[in-house]
mmCIF file of C-alpha atoms in Angstrom:
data_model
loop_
_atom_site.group_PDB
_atom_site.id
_atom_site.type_symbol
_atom_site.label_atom_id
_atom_site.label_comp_id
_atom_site.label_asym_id
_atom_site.label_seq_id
_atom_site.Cartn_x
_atom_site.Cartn_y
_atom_site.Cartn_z
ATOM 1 C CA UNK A 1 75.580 26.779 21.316
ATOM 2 C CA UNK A 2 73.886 23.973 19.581
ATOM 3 C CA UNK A 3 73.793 24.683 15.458
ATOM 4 C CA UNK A 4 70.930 24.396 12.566
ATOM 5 C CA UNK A 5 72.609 24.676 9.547
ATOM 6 C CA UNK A 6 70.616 25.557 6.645
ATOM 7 C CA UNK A 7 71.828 25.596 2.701
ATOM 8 C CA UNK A 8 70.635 27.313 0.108
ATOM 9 C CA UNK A 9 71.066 30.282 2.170
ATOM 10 C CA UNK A 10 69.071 32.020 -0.447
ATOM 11 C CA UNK A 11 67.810 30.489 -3.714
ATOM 12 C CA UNK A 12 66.150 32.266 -6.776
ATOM 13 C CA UNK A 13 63.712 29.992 -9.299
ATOM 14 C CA UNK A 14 61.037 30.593 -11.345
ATOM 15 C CA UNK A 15 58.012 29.972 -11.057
ATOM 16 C CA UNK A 16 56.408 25.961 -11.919
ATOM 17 C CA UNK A 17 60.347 25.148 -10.862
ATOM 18 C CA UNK A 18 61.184 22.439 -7.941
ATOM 19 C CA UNK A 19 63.024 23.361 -5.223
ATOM 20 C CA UNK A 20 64.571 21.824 -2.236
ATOM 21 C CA UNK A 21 65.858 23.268 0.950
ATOM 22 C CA UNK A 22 68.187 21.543 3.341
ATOM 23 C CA UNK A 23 68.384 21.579 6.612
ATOM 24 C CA UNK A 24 71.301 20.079 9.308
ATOM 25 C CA UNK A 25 69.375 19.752 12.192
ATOM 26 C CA UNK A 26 71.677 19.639 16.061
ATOM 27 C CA UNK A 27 73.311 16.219 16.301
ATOM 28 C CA UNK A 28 71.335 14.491 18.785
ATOM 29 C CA UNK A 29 67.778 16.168 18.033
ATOM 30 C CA UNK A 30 65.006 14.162 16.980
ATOM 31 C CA UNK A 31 62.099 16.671 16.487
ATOM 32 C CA UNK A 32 62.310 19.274 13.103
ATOM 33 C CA UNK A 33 60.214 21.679 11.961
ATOM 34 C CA UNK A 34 59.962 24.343 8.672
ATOM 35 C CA UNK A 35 58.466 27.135 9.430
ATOM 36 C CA UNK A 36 57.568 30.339 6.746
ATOM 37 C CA UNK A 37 58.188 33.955 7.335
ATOM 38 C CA UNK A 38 57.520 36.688 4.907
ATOM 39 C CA UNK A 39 59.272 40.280 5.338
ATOM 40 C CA UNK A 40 60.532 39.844 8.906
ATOM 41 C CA UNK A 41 57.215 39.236 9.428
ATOM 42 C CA UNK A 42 55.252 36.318 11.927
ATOM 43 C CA UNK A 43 56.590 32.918 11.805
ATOM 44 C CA UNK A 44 54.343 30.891 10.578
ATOM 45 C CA UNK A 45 54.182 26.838 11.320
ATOM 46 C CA UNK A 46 54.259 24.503 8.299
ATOM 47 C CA UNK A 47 55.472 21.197 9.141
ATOM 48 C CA UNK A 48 56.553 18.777 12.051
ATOM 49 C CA UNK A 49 58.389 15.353 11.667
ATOM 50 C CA UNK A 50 59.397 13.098 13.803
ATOM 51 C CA UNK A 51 60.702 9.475 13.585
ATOM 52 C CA UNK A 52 60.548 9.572 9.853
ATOM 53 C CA UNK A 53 56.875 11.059 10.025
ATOM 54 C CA UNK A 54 54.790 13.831 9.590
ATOM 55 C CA UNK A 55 53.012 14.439 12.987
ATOM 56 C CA UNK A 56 51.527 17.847 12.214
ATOM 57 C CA UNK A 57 50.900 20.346 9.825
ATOM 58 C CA UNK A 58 49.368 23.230 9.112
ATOM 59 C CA UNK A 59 46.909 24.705 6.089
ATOM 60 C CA UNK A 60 50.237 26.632 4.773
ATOM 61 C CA UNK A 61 51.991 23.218 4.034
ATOM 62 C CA UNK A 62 50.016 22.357 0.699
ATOM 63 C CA UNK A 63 49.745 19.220 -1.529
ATOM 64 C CA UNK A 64 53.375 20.722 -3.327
ATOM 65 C CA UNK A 65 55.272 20.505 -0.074
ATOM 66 C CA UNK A 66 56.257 17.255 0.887
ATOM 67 C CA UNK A 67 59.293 16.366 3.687
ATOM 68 C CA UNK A 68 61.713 14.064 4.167
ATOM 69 C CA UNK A 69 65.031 13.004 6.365
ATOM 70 C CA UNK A 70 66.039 10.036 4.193
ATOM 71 C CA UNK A 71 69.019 7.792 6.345
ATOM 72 C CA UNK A 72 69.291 10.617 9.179
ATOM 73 C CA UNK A 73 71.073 12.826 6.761
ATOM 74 C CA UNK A 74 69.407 16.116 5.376
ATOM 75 C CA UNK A 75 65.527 17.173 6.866
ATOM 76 C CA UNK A 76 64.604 18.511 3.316
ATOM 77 C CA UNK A 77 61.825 20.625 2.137
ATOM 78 C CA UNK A 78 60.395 20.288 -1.108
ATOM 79 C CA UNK A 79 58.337 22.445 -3.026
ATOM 80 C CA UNK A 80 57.062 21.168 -6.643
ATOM 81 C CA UNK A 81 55.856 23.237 -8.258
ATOM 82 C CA UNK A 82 56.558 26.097 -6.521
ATOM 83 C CA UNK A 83 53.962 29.269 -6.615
ATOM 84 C CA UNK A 84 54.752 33.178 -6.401
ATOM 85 C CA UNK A 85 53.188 32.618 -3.203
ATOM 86 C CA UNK A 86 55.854 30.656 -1.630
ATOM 87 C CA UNK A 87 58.439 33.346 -1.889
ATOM 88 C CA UNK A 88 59.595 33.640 1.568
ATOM 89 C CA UNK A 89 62.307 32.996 4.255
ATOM 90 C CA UNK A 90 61.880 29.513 5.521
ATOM 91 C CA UNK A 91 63.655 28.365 8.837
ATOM 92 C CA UNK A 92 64.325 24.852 9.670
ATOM 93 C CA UNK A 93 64.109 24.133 13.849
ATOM 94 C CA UNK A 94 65.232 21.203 15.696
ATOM 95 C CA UNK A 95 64.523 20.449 19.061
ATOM 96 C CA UNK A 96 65.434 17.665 22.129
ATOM 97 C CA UNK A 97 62.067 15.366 22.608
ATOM 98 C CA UNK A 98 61.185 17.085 26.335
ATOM 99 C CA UNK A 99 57.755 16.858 26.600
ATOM 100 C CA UNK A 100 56.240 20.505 26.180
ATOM 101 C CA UNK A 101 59.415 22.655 26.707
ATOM 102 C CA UNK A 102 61.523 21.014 23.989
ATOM 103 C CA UNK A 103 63.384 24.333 22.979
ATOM 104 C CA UNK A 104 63.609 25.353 19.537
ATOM 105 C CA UNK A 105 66.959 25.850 17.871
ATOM 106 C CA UNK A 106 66.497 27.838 14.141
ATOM 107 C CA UNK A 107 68.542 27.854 11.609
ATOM 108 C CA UNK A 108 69.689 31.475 9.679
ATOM 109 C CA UNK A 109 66.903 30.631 6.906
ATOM 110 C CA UNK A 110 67.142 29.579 3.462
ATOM 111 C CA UNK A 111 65.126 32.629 1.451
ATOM 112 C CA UNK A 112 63.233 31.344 -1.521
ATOM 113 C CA UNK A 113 62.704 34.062 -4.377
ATOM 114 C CA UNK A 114 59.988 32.164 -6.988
ATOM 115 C CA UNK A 115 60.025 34.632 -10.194
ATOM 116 C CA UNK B 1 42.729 32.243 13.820
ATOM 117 C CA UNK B 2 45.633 33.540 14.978
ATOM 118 C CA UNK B 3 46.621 32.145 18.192
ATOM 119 C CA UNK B 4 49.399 33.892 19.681
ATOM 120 C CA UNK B 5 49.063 38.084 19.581
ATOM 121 C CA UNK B 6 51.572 40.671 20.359
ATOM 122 C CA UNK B 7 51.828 44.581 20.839
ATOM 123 C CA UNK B 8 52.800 47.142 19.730
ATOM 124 C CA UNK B 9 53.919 46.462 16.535
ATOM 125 C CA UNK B 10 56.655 48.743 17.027
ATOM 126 C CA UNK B 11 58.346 49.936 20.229
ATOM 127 C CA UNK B 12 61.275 52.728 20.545
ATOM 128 C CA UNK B 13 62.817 53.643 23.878
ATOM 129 C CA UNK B 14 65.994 55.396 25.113
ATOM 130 C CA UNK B 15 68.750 53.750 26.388
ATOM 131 C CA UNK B 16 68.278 52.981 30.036
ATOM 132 C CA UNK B 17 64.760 53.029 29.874
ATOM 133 C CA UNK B 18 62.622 49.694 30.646
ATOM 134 C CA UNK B 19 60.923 48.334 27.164
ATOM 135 C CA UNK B 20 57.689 46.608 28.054
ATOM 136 C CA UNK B 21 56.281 44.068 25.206
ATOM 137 C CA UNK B 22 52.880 42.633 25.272
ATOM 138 C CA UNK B 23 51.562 39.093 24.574
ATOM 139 C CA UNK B 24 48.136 37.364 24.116
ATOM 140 C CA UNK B 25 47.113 33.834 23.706
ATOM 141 C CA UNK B 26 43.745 31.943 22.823
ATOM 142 C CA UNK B 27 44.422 28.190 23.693
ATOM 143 C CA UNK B 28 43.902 27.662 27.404
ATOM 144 C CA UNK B 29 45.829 24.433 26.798
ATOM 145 C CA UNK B 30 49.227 26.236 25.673
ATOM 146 C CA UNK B 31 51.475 25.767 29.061
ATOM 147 C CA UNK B 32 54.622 27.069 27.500
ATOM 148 C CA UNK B 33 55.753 30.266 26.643
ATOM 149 C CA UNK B 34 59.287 31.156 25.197
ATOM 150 C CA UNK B 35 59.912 34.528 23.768
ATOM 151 C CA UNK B 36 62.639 34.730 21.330
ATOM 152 C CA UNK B 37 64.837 37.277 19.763
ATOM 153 C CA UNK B 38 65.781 38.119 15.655
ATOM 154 C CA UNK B 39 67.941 40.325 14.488
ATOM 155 C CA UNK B 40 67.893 41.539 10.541
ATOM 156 C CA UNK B 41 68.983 38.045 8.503
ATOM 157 C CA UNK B 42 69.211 35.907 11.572
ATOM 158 C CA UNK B 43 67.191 33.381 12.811
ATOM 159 C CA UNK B 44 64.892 33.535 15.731
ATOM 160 C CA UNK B 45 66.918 32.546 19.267
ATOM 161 C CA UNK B 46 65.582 31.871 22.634
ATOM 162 C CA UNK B 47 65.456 34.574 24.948
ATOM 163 C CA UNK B 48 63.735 33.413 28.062
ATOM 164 C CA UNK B 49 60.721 31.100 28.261
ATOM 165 C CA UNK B 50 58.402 30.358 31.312
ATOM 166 C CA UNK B 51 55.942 28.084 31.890
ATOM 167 C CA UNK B 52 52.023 28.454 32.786
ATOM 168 C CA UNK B 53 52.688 26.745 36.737
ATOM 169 C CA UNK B 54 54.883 30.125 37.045
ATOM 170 C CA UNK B 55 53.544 34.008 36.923
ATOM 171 C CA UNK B 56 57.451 35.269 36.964
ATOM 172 C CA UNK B 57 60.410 34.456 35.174
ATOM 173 C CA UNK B 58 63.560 36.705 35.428
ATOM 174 C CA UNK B 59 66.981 36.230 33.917
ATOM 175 C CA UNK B 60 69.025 39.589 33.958
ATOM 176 C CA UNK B 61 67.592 42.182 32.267
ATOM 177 C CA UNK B 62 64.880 40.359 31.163
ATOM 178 C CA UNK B 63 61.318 39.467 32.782
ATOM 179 C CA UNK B 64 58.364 38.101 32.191
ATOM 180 C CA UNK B 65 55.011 38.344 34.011
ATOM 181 C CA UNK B 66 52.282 35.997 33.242
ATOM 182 C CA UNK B 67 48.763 36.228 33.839
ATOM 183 C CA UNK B 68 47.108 33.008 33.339
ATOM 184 C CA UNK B 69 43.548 33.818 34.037
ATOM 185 C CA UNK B 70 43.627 36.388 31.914
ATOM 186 C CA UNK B 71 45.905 34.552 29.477
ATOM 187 C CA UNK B 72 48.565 37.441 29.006
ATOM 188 C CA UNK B 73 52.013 37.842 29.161
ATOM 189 C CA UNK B 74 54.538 40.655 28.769
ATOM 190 C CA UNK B 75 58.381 41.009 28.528
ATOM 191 C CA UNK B 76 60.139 43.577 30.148
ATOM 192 C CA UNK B 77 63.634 44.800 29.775
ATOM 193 C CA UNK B 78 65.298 46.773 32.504
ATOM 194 C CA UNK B 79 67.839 49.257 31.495
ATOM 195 C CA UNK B 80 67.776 48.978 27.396
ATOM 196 C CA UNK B 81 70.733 48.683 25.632
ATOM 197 C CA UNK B 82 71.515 49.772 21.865
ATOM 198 C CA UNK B 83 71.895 46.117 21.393
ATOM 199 C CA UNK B 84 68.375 44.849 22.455
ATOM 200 C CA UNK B 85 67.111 46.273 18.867
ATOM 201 C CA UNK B 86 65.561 43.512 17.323
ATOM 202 C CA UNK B 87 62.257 42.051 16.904
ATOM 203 C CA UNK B 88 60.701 39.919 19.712
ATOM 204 C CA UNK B 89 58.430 37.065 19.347
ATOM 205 C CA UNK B 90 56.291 35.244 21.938
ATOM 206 C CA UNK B 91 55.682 32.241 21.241
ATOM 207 C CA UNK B 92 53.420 29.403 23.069
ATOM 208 C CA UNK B 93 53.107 25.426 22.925
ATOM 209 C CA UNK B 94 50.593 23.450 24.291
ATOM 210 C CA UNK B 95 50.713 19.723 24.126
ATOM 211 C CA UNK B 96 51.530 18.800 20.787
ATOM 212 C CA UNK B 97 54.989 17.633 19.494
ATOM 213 C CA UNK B 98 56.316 20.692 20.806
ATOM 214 C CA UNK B 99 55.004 22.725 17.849
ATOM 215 C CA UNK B 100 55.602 26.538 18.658
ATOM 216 C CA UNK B 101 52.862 29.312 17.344
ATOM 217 C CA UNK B 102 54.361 32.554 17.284
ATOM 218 C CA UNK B 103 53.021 35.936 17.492
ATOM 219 C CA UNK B 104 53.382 38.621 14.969
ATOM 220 C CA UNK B 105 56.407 40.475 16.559
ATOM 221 C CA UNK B 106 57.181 43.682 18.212
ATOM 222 C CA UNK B 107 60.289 45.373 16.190
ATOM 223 C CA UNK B 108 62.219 47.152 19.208
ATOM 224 C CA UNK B 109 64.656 49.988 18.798
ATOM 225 C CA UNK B 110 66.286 51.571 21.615
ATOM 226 C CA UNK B 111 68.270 54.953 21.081
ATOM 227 C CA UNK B 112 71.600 55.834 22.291
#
């Protein structure tokens, strides 16, 4: 079936470092998404984009976040500084612009360790 | 406020028996409701999904029965298999840019 790639798979940084995580989103998808989990834990929403915008977000994706998809390549995550706090697994999802069923395709998750 | 709740936390069954998952939801204007599957260093997948116009949505093994008045839902799974163990979200979606709130997981593990 239809593929998110994500890269780092996992990353390790300390703490006050920048880090970005890349995401591949399915060829013909227009709607991506980060979400956060911790330990296997709930997913929990961060971000939304679509058409080179932000259309939602949620209290978890602070001022340090900030996304992008520059030229339809990578949908990046960045996180400057990062925070203990952000240590987690975050997924990347894409979806197909149907209007309230769009279904979700995940990546494997790029897990952030902030030392 | 957490919109999307699930139990139990944890569920073990035998093989063959029928594992029965439980959902909740707040927003009465969430319409979708996918449940999806992880296994250990995976990401989430899409199991089966119905929407609120429906109260039953089969596929296999797999079933879920939604109550919309009483805004519940649960997942059942017929004749468990080694395999199933994983951990099952539900998920809903209401009207906005298809954004998906998921619930905190049931971690299933069926026994040989």
């Amino acid at each position: 079936g239809p593929k998110v790639l994500q890269i780092p798979s996992h990353q390790i940084i300390d703490m006050g470092q920048m880090v970005t995580l890349n995401c591949d989103p399915v060829s013909n998808h227009l709607y991506f998404y980060w979400y956060k989990q911790i330990l296997g834990q709930q997913m929990e929403f961060l971000v939304n984009f679509y058409n080179g915008k932000v259309m939602e977000k949620s209290k978890l994706f602070k001022d340090q976040f900030s996304v992008e998809r520059p030229d339809g390549s990578y949908f990046t995550l960045k996180i400057q500084p990062t925070a203990l706090e952000d240590s987690a697994v975050y997924f990347c999802a894409s979806s197909f612009p149907q209007t309230n069923t769009g279904q979700l395709y995940f990546g494997e998750g790029s897990k952030l360790t902030v030392l | 406020q957490q919109q999307v709740r699930q139990s139990p936390q944890s569920l073990t069954v035998w093989e063959g028996e029928t594992a029965i998952l439980n959902c909740s939801y707040e927003d009465s204007t969430f319409n979708y409701f996918p449940w999806y599957q992880q296994f250990p260093g995976e990401g989430p997948a899409l199991l089966i999904s119905i929407r609120s116009v429906s109260d039953k949505k089969e596929d296999g093994r797999f079933t879920i029965f939604f109550n919309k008045r009483e805004k519940k839902l649960s997942l059942h799974i017929t004749d468990s298999q080694p395999g199933d163990s994983a951990t099952y979200f539900c998920a809903a979606s209401g009207s906005n840019y298809n954004v998906l709130y998921f619930g905190s997981g049931t971690k299933l593990t069926v026994e040989p």
